[in-house]
Amino acid sequence: MTLWVCRAGSSGEYENYFLEKGIIAITWSKVNEDLLVCDTKEKLKAALSRIYPDEPQAIPNYAGQLFPFLHTMKVGEQVLLPSKIKPGTIYLGTIQSDCIFRPNESPYSHVRKVEWETKVLYRKDLDADILNTLGAYLTIYSIDSNKEKRILSKVSSRKATSSAHKESEEDSNPFSNLENDALEQIREKIIQKFKGYDMQRVIASIFKAKGYETYVSKGSDKGIDVLASNGPLGFGGTKICIQVKTEDNVVGQPVLTELIGTMNNVGADYGLLVSWSGFVSSIEFDKRDRFFKVKFWDHNDIVREFLENYDQLEDWIKAKVPLKKIWVPEVMDDPGE
């Protein structure tokens, strides 16, 4: 039996859907046709060459990852899902089905059913050699047998552990881990240092860096966490009402309804719902229907805005999460990352 890793996007954008629906999926862009008909790697390479005509050198790498998902994984084998929403956490599941093609359900057109366990693994408890293999750009890969035994032994003894990466001959760039590892450490620092009220202050500081006047609520204030306006002294201009959630649970419809009510109460033009842990999958319809009135930030958006505006953030924030810029060679991502 083989232990697998399947990522849910480079930013974890598909993670909640995987966990809620009990699946793993090939979420690569442009992969919409039925690849199950490709019963050899050569046929798969030919299909991928049609899908990605401008990336001939990457086709062997892509095929090396997708073919196992399509044909090699077996029912009963286990899979690890490294979390981007809860940095340092890895979910463990058992594969329950062969690969299923679902036309017109992009980006979840190729899926396998998975039963996710309540036990999770943690990076902090992994051995150094296993940790050193994390963060690669591969989306789907297997764990070598030695590391697999050590990981599963930690699971069976209910110790926290994580996944590892069997290095591919087609992906040996020594710099490929740096960006992902750095971003994961930054995510961990942000959520460790800023919870609740402090996260409200961080969001307010980001908006100040964008030229807004802000008000930050202290405690329960009729559903108001942050108010922002880019008018002089906060008068006029674009008025935004912001709700900020840092709990472990994903946010659903009740919180959105509360935000919309608060927007009406304070006369805000727009709303921003910020949830570090993300949103239930049904929120996708609200993102579409309320596109012109409400925006949604998860932890990926928070980190992006934090980094883009870092130089203009308040000093107390930079003191808690000190950062410096470095230069590294650029490497090519997988199309689904």
mmCIF file of C-alpha atoms in Angstrom:
data_model
loop_
_atom_site.group_PDB
_atom_site.id
_atom_site.type_symbol
_atom_site.label_atom_id
_atom_site.label_comp_id
_atom_site.label_asym_id
_atom_site.label_seq_id
_atom_site.Cartn_x
_atom_site.Cartn_y
_atom_site.Cartn_z
ATOM 1 C CA MET A 1 0.000 0.000 0.000
ATOM 2 C CA THR A 2 1.328 3.440 -0.961
ATOM 3 C CA LEU A 3 0.988 6.708 0.964
ATOM 4 C CA TRP A 4 0.170 9.663 -1.281
ATOM 5 C CA VAL A 5 0.202 13.457 -1.083
ATOM 6 C CA CYS A 6 -2.382 15.518 -2.952
ATOM 7 C CA ARG A 7 -2.329 19.290 -2.625
ATOM 8 C CA ALA A 8 -5.387 21.529 -2.805
ATOM 9 C CA GLY A 9 -3.818 24.396 -4.768
ATOM 10 C CA SER A 10 -0.731 26.425 -3.929
ATOM 11 C CA SER A 11 -2.824 28.705 -1.718
ATOM 12 C CA GLY A 12 -5.198 26.072 -0.378
ATOM 13 C CA GLU A 13 -8.049 27.509 -2.433
ATOM 14 C CA TYR A 14 -9.639 24.060 -2.886
ATOM 15 C CA GLU A 15 -8.938 22.763 0.621
ATOM 16 C CA ASN A 16 -12.317 23.399 2.245
ATOM 17 C CA TYR A 17 -14.106 21.814 -0.719
ATOM 18 C CA PHE A 18 -11.913 18.692 -0.503
ATOM 19 C CA LEU A 19 -12.647 18.318 3.205
ATOM 20 C CA GLU A 20 -16.368 19.130 3.025
ATOM 21 C CA LYS A 21 -17.096 16.899 0.037
ATOM 22 C CA GLY A 22 -14.775 14.041 1.005
ATOM 23 C CA ILE A 23 -12.646 14.087 -2.141
ATOM 24 C CA ILE A 24 -9.287 14.801 -3.670
ATOM 25 C CA ALA A 25 -9.178 16.163 -7.206
ATOM 26 C CA ILE A 26 -7.002 17.183 -10.127
ATOM 27 C CA THR A 27 -7.597 20.934 -10.065
ATOM 28 C CA TRP A 28 -5.131 21.985 -12.746
ATOM 29 C CA SER A 29 -6.239 24.736 -15.073
ATOM 30 C CA LYS A 30 -7.346 23.670 -18.563
ATOM 31 C CA VAL A 31 -7.646 19.974 -17.615
ATOM 32 C CA ASN A 32 -11.310 19.547 -18.553
ATOM 33 C CA GLU A 33 -11.328 16.620 -20.985
ATOM 34 C CA ASP A 34 -11.603 13.000 -19.874
ATOM 35 C CA LEU A 35 -8.051 11.832 -19.143
ATOM 36 C CA LEU A 36 -9.161 8.399 -17.910
ATOM 37 C CA VAL A 37 -9.090 7.221 -21.522
ATOM 38 C CA CYS A 38 -5.300 7.700 -21.427
ATOM 39 C CA ASP A 39 -4.355 4.265 -20.114
ATOM 40 C CA THR A 40 -0.617 4.703 -20.756
ATOM 41 C CA LYS A 41 1.762 7.517 -19.907
ATOM 42 C CA GLU A 42 2.469 8.057 -23.597
ATOM 43 C CA LYS A 43 -1.215 8.629 -24.339
ATOM 44 C CA LEU A 44 -1.425 10.969 -21.350
ATOM 45 C CA LYS A 45 1.602 12.931 -22.550
ATOM 46 C CA ALA A 46 -0.016 13.303 -25.961
ATOM 47 C CA ALA A 47 -3.227 14.634 -24.383
ATOM 48 C CA LEU A 48 -1.318 17.030 -22.119
ATOM 49 C CA SER A 49 0.675 18.270 -25.112
ATOM 50 C CA ARG A 50 -2.601 19.333 -26.701
ATOM 51 C CA ILE A 51 -3.734 21.013 -23.466
ATOM 52 C CA TYR A 52 -0.412 22.763 -22.796
ATOM 53 C CA PRO A 53 1.129 23.266 -26.276
ATOM 54 C CA ASP A 54 3.524 25.955 -25.042
ATOM 55 C CA GLU A 55 5.085 23.830 -22.286
ATOM 56 C CA PRO A 56 6.689 20.819 -24.022
ATOM 57 C CA GLN A 57 9.520 20.480 -21.503
ATOM 58 C CA ALA A 58 7.071 20.219 -18.603
ATOM 59 C CA ILE A 59 4.860 17.491 -20.096
ATOM 60 C CA PRO A 60 6.837 14.513 -18.628
ATOM 61 C CA ASN A 61 6.604 16.113 -15.179
ATOM 62 C CA TYR A 62 2.860 16.705 -15.512
ATOM 63 C CA ALA A 63 2.230 13.180 -16.773
ATOM 64 C CA GLY A 64 4.336 11.742 -13.957
ATOM 65 C CA GLN A 65 2.010 13.356 -11.434
ATOM 66 C CA LEU A 66 -1.368 12.881 -13.107
ATOM 67 C CA PHE A 67 -1.016 9.258 -14.214
ATOM 68 C CA PRO A 68 -0.895 7.917 -10.626
ATOM 69 C CA PHE A 69 -4.027 9.891 -9.732
ATOM 70 C CA LEU A 70 -5.838 8.528 -12.769
ATOM 71 C CA HIS A 71 -4.719 4.883 -12.643
ATOM 72 C CA THR A 72 -2.203 3.950 -9.933
ATOM 73 C CA MET A 73 -3.799 4.958 -6.621
ATOM 74 C CA LYS A 74 -5.770 2.135 -5.024
ATOM 75 C CA VAL A 75 -8.868 2.032 -2.857
ATOM 76 C CA GLY A 76 -7.739 1.654 0.747
ATOM 77 C CA GLU A 77 -4.495 3.555 0.326
ATOM 78 C CA GLN A 78 -3.986 6.678 2.401
ATOM 79 C CA VAL A 79 -3.471 10.271 1.288
ATOM 80 C CA LEU A 80 -2.097 13.362 2.995
ATOM 81 C CA LEU A 81 -3.458 16.862 2.394
ATOM 82 C CA PRO A 82 -1.038 19.563 3.658
ATOM 83 C CA SER A 83 -3.129 22.484 4.863
ATOM 84 C CA LYS A 84 -2.498 26.051 3.760
ATOM 85 C CA ILE A 85 -5.419 27.372 5.797
ATOM 86 C CA LYS A 86 -4.061 25.912 9.044
ATOM 87 C CA PRO A 87 -0.291 26.128 8.519
ATOM 88 C CA GLY A 88 1.634 23.228 9.968
ATOM 89 C CA THR A 89 -1.381 20.882 9.819
ATOM 90 C CA ILE A 90 -1.724 17.892 7.479
ATOM 91 C CA TYR A 91 -4.991 15.997 7.030
ATOM 92 C CA LEU A 92 -5.036 12.213 6.613
ATOM 93 C CA GLY A 93 -7.597 10.324 4.568
ATOM 94 C CA THR A 94 -8.288 6.917 3.052
ATOM 95 C CA ILE A 95 -9.064 6.630 -0.666
ATOM 96 C CA GLN A 96 -12.571 5.232 -1.191
ATOM 97 C CA SER A 97 -12.939 5.119 -4.983
ATOM 98 C CA ASP A 98 -11.179 4.869 -8.305
ATOM 99 C CA CYS A 99 -10.818 8.083 -10.276
ATOM 100 C CA ILE A 100 -14.155 9.448 -11.492
ATOM 101 C CA PHE A 101 -14.531 11.859 -14.430
ATOM 102 C CA ARG A 102 -17.237 14.492 -13.921
ATOM 103 C CA PRO A 103 -17.737 16.570 -17.086
ATOM 104 C CA ASN A 104 -18.699 20.215 -16.680
ATOM 105 C CA GLU A 105 -17.584 20.312 -13.014
ATOM 106 C CA SER A 106 -14.258 22.079 -13.478
ATOM 107 C CA PRO A 107 -11.989 22.394 -11.531
ATOM 108 C CA TYR A 108 -13.223 19.175 -9.931
ATOM 109 C CA SER A 109 -13.593 17.112 -13.100
ATOM 110 C CA HIS A 110 -11.294 14.245 -12.003
ATOM 111 C CA VAL A 111 -11.922 13.172 -8.403
ATOM 112 C CA ARG A 112 -11.416 10.317 -5.979
ATOM 113 C CA LYS A 113 -13.623 9.919 -2.933
ATOM 114 C CA VAL A 114 -11.770 10.106 0.377
ATOM 115 C CA GLU A 115 -12.787 9.479 3.976
ATOM 116 C CA TRP A 116 -10.959 12.096 6.057
ATOM 117 C CA GLU A 117 -9.904 11.126 9.572
ATOM 118 C CA THR A 118 -10.355 13.260 12.666
ATOM 119 C CA LYS A 119 -6.690 12.737 13.547
ATOM 120 C CA VAL A 120 -4.324 15.267 11.984
ATOM 121 C CA LEU A 121 -0.571 15.489 11.597
ATOM 122 C CA TYR A 122 1.684 18.405 12.532
ATOM 123 C CA ARG A 123 4.925 19.609 10.945
ATOM 124 C CA LYS A 124 6.449 20.461 14.315
ATOM 125 C CA ASP A 125 6.666 16.778 15.244
ATOM 126 C CA LEU A 126 8.323 15.566 12.057
ATOM 127 C CA ASP A 127 11.903 14.394 11.777
ATOM 128 C CA ALA A 128 14.282 16.775 10.023
ATOM 129 C CA ASP A 129 14.789 14.619 6.922
ATOM 130 C CA ILE A 130 11.039 14.446 6.335
ATOM 131 C CA LEU A 131 10.619 18.183 6.892
ATOM 132 C CA ASN A 132 13.349 18.885 4.360
ATOM 133 C CA THR A 133 11.249 17.289 1.631
ATOM 134 C CA LEU A 134 8.141 19.395 2.241
ATOM 135 C CA GLY A 135 7.213 22.413 0.161
ATOM 136 C CA ALA A 136 8.047 21.074 -3.299
ATOM 137 C CA TYR A 137 6.042 22.310 -6.266
ATOM 138 C CA LEU A 138 4.752 18.832 -7.058
ATOM 139 C CA THR A 139 0.996 18.574 -6.617
ATOM 140 C CA ILE A 140 0.582 14.779 -6.506
ATOM 141 C CA TYR A 141 3.262 12.347 -5.410
ATOM 142 C CA SER A 142 3.981 9.277 -3.294
ATOM 143 C CA ILE A 143 6.011 8.891 -0.112
ATOM 144 C CA ASP A 144 8.991 6.558 -0.127
ATOM 145 C CA SER A 145 8.464 3.416 1.928
ATOM 146 C CA ASN A 146 10.872 4.307 4.746
ATOM 147 C CA LYS A 147 9.299 7.670 5.457
ATOM 148 C CA GLU A 148 5.820 6.230 4.938
ATOM 149 C CA LYS A 149 6.348 3.723 7.770
ATOM 150 C CA ARG A 150 7.637 6.422 10.102
ATOM 151 C CA ILE A 151 4.742 8.765 9.325
ATOM 152 C CA LEU A 152 2.072 6.094 9.763
ATOM 153 C CA SER A 153 3.660 4.889 12.979
ATOM 154 C CA LYS A 154 3.214 8.384 14.393
ATOM 155 C CA VAL A 155 -0.419 8.354 13.254
ATOM 156 C CA SER A 156 -1.119 4.999 14.870
ATOM 157 C CA SER A 157 0.399 6.180 18.147
ATOM 158 C CA ARG A 158 -1.626 9.427 17.856
ATOM 159 C CA LYS A 159 1.497 11.555 17.703
ATOM 160 C CA ALA A 160 1.451 14.564 15.355
ATOM 161 C CA THR A 161 3.396 14.202 12.156
ATOM 162 C CA SER A 162 3.287 15.179 8.485
ATOM 163 C CA SER A 163 3.939 14.163 4.907
ATOM 164 C CA ALA A 164 7.069 13.872 2.877
ATOM 165 C CA HIS A 165 8.079 14.222 -0.750
ATOM 166 C CA LYS A 166 9.735 11.523 -2.826
ATOM 167 C CA GLU A 167 12.009 13.696 -4.910
ATOM 168 C CA SER A 168 11.335 13.497 -8.632
ATOM 169 C CA GLU A 169 14.120 13.290 -11.216
ATOM 170 C CA GLU A 170 12.142 15.886 -13.146
ATOM 171 C CA ASP A 171 11.917 18.370 -10.228
ATOM 172 C CA SER A 172 15.291 18.681 -8.500
ATOM 173 C CA ASN A 173 15.755 22.475 -8.410
ATOM 174 C CA PRO A 174 17.401 23.216 -5.032
ATOM 175 C CA PHE A 175 15.548 26.531 -4.745
ATOM 176 C CA SER A 176 12.061 25.121 -5.386
ATOM 177 C CA ASN A 177 11.181 24.867 -1.678
ATOM 178 C CA LEU A 178 12.250 28.329 -0.573
ATOM 179 C CA GLU A 179 9.220 30.377 -1.555
ATOM 180 C CA ASN A 180 6.633 27.917 -0.248
ATOM 181 C CA ASP A 181 8.545 27.380 2.986
ATOM 182 C CA ALA A 182 8.928 31.132 3.516
ATOM 183 C CA LEU A 183 5.238 31.780 2.861
ATOM 184 C CA GLU A 184 4.224 28.994 5.227
ATOM 185 C CA GLN A 185 6.425 30.441 7.981
ATOM 186 C CA ILE A 186 4.949 33.900 7.388
ATOM 187 C CA ARG A 187 1.411 32.473 7.590
ATOM 188 C CA GLU A 188 2.273 30.756 10.854
ATOM 189 C CA LYS A 189 3.758 33.937 12.314
ATOM 190 C CA ILE A 190 0.773 36.080 11.328
ATOM 191 C CA ILE A 191 -1.858 33.831 12.890
ATOM 192 C CA GLN A 192 0.312 33.218 15.963
ATOM 193 C CA LYS A 193 0.874 36.917 16.580
ATOM 194 C CA PHE A 194 -2.473 38.391 15.533
ATOM 195 C CA LYS A 195 -5.769 36.935 16.724
ATOM 196 C CA GLY A 196 -9.108 38.597 17.321
ATOM 197 C CA TYR A 197 -8.697 42.313 18.045
ATOM 198 C CA ASP A 198 -5.061 42.377 16.902
ATOM 199 C CA MET A 199 -6.058 40.989 13.499
ATOM 200 C CA GLN A 200 -8.657 43.771 13.250
ATOM 201 C CA ARG A 201 -5.840 46.248 13.844
ATOM 202 C CA VAL A 202 -3.710 44.574 11.163
ATOM 203 C CA ILE A 203 -6.535 44.802 8.621
ATOM 204 C CA ALA A 204 -7.046 48.453 9.574
ATOM 205 C CA SER A 205 -3.325 49.110 9.119
ATOM 206 C CA ILE A 206 -3.445 47.556 5.647
ATOM 207 C CA PHE A 207 -6.258 49.920 4.716
ATOM 208 C CA LYS A 208 -4.352 52.872 6.192
ATOM 209 C CA ALA A 209 -1.457 51.924 3.923
ATOM 210 C CA LYS A 210 -3.923 52.114 1.030
ATOM 211 C CA GLY A 211 -4.907 55.665 1.987
ATOM 212 C CA TYR A 212 -8.012 55.028 4.133
ATOM 213 C CA GLU A 213 -9.041 56.521 7.441
ATOM 214 C CA THR A 214 -10.110 53.708 9.764
ATOM 215 C CA TYR A 215 -12.073 52.988 12.933
ATOM 216 C CA VAL A 216 -11.335 49.797 14.884
ATOM 217 C CA SER A 217 -13.947 48.440 17.278
ATOM 218 C CA LYS A 218 -12.866 47.342 20.755
ATOM 219 C CA GLY A 219 -15.046 44.411 21.701
ATOM 220 C CA SER A 220 -18.696 43.881 20.780
ATOM 221 C CA ASP A 221 -19.861 46.857 18.730
ATOM 222 C CA LYS A 222 -23.025 45.869 16.856
ATOM 223 C CA GLY A 223 -21.138 43.629 14.443
ATOM 224 C CA ILE A 224 -18.608 46.324 13.529
ATOM 225 C CA ASP A 225 -14.947 45.271 13.508
ATOM 226 C CA VAL A 226 -13.368 47.862 11.192
ATOM 227 C CA LEU A 227 -14.741 50.818 9.255
ATOM 228 C CA ALA A 228 -12.715 52.413 6.461
ATOM 229 C CA SER A 229 -13.191 55.461 4.236
ATOM 230 C CA ASN A 230 -10.846 57.093 1.751
ATOM 231 C CA GLY A 231 -12.524 60.491 2.096
ATOM 232 C CA PRO A 232 -10.783 63.347 3.986
ATOM 233 C CA LEU A 233 -10.826 62.609 7.738
ATOM 234 C CA GLY A 234 -13.063 59.647 6.922
ATOM 235 C CA PHE A 235 -15.888 61.846 5.571
ATOM 236 C CA GLY A 236 -17.414 60.855 2.238
ATOM 237 C CA GLY A 237 -15.356 58.823 -0.192
ATOM 238 C CA THR A 238 -15.731 55.058 -0.448
ATOM 239 C CA LYS A 239 -17.121 53.654 2.809
ATOM 240 C CA ILE A 240 -16.289 50.023 3.697
ATOM 241 C CA CYS A 241 -17.555 47.906 6.595
ATOM 242 C CA ILE A 242 -15.239 45.033 7.530
ATOM 243 C CA GLN A 243 -15.878 41.871 9.564
ATOM 244 C CA VAL A 244 -12.775 39.960 10.747
ATOM 245 C CA LYS A 245 -12.797 36.324 11.900
ATOM 246 C CA THR A 246 -9.710 34.417 13.101
ATOM 247 C CA GLU A 247 -11.409 31.328 14.541
ATOM 248 C CA ASP A 248 -10.493 27.842 13.295
ATOM 249 C CA ASN A 249 -13.976 27.284 11.839
ATOM 250 C CA VAL A 250 -14.845 28.250 8.280
ATOM 251 C CA VAL A 251 -17.335 31.099 7.952
ATOM 252 C CA GLY A 252 -20.835 30.577 6.550
ATOM 253 C CA GLN A 253 -24.024 32.408 5.654
ATOM 254 C CA PRO A 254 -24.937 33.726 9.149
ATOM 255 C CA VAL A 255 -21.776 35.839 9.375
ATOM 256 C CA LEU A 256 -22.313 37.198 5.864
ATOM 257 C CA THR A 257 -25.910 38.089 6.745
ATOM 258 C CA GLU A 258 -24.685 39.920 9.855
ATOM 259 C CA LEU A 259 -22.164 41.881 7.770
ATOM 260 C CA ILE A 260 -24.805 42.942 5.247
ATOM 261 C CA GLY A 261 -27.067 44.114 8.080
ATOM 262 C CA THR A 262 -24.212 46.110 9.600
ATOM 263 C CA MET A 263 -23.411 47.670 6.228
ATOM 264 C CA ASN A 264 -26.980 48.946 6.045
ATOM 265 C CA ASN A 265 -26.893 50.228 9.630
ATOM 266 C CA VAL A 266 -23.738 52.316 9.161
ATOM 267 C CA GLY A 267 -24.425 53.386 5.574
ATOM 268 C CA ALA A 268 -21.420 51.581 4.101
ATOM 269 C CA ASP A 269 -21.055 51.399 0.336
ATOM 270 C CA TYR A 270 -19.276 48.066 0.400
ATOM 271 C CA GLY A 271 -18.436 45.172 2.713
ATOM 272 C CA LEU A 272 -15.392 43.019 3.266
ATOM 273 C CA LEU A 273 -15.649 39.658 5.035
ATOM 274 C CA VAL A 274 -12.266 38.475 6.330
ATOM 275 C CA SER A 275 -11.944 34.865 7.536
ATOM 276 C CA TRP A 276 -8.518 33.372 8.193
ATOM 277 C CA SER A 277 -9.911 29.814 7.965
ATOM 278 C CA GLY A 278 -11.859 30.476 4.776
ATOM 279 C CA PHE A 279 -15.502 29.932 3.883
ATOM 280 C CA VAL A 280 -18.007 27.126 3.377
ATOM 281 C CA SER A 281 -18.269 26.060 -0.254
ATOM 282 C CA SER A 282 -21.779 27.523 -0.618
ATOM 283 C CA ILE A 283 -20.287 31.015 -0.187
ATOM 284 C CA GLU A 284 -19.081 30.726 -3.792
ATOM 285 C CA PHE A 285 -22.595 31.617 -4.950
ATOM 286 C CA ASP A 286 -22.586 34.697 -2.716
ATOM 287 C CA LYS A 287 -19.231 35.756 -4.144
ATOM 288 C CA ARG A 288 -20.884 35.765 -7.554
ATOM 289 C CA ASP A 289 -24.207 37.306 -6.569
ATOM 290 C CA ARG A 290 -22.673 40.013 -4.339
ATOM 291 C CA PHE A 291 -19.607 40.666 -6.475
ATOM 292 C CA PHE A 292 -20.244 44.407 -6.694
ATOM 293 C CA LYS A 293 -21.015 44.895 -2.979
ATOM 294 C CA VAL A 294 -19.051 42.401 -0.858
ATOM 295 C CA LYS A 295 -15.546 40.968 -1.142
ATOM 296 C CA PHE A 296 -14.089 37.974 0.715
ATOM 297 C CA TRP A 297 -10.560 37.551 2.082
ATOM 298 C CA ASP A 298 -9.173 34.272 3.405
ATOM 299 C CA HIS A 299 -5.693 33.725 4.842
ATOM 300 C CA ASN A 300 -4.129 33.828 1.372
ATOM 301 C CA ASP A 301 -5.532 37.298 0.732
ATOM 302 C CA ILE A 302 -4.450 38.478 4.177
ATOM 303 C CA VAL A 303 -0.882 37.279 3.598
ATOM 304 C CA ARG A 304 -0.786 38.820 0.124
ATOM 305 C CA GLU A 305 -2.034 42.194 1.378
ATOM 306 C CA PHE A 306 0.271 41.980 4.398
ATOM 307 C CA LEU A 307 3.304 41.519 2.148
ATOM 308 C CA GLU A 308 2.260 44.046 -0.496
ATOM 309 C CA ASN A 309 1.789 46.766 2.131
ATOM 310 C CA TYR A 310 4.417 45.618 4.632
ATOM 311 C CA ASP A 311 6.658 48.697 4.352
ATOM 312 C CA GLN A 312 3.731 51.000 5.225
ATOM 313 C CA LEU A 313 2.330 48.924 8.104
ATOM 314 C CA GLU A 314 2.525 50.257 11.655
ATOM 315 C CA ASP A 315 5.786 49.656 13.497
ATOM 316 C CA TRP A 316 4.249 47.427 16.187
ATOM 317 C CA ILE A 317 3.081 45.025 13.480
ATOM 318 C CA LYS A 318 6.499 44.865 11.807
ATOM 319 C CA ALA A 319 8.117 44.335 15.206
ATOM 320 C CA LYS A 320 5.981 41.223 15.774
ATOM 321 C CA VAL A 321 6.639 39.818 12.285
ATOM 322 C CA PRO A 322 10.013 41.159 11.099
ATOM 323 C CA LEU A 323 10.727 40.362 7.436
ATOM 324 C CA LYS A 324 13.501 41.001 4.949
ATOM 325 C CA LYS A 325 13.632 40.658 1.164
ATOM 326 C CA ILE A 326 15.853 38.120 -0.601
ATOM 327 C CA TRP A 327 16.407 37.178 -4.247
ATOM 328 C CA VAL A 328 16.182 33.572 -5.505
ATOM 329 C CA PRO A 329 16.066 32.037 -8.999
ATOM 330 C CA GLU A 330 12.559 31.736 -10.412
ATOM 331 C CA VAL A 331 11.137 28.242 -10.954
ATOM 332 C CA MET A 332 8.076 27.151 -12.935
ATOM 333 C CA ASP A 333 4.934 26.106 -11.050
ATOM 334 C CA ASP A 334 2.687 23.188 -11.910
ATOM 335 C CA PRO A 335 -0.346 24.404 -13.887
ATOM 336 C CA GLY A 336 -2.703 23.440 -11.080
ATOM 337 C CA GLU A 337 -0.772 25.209 -8.353
#
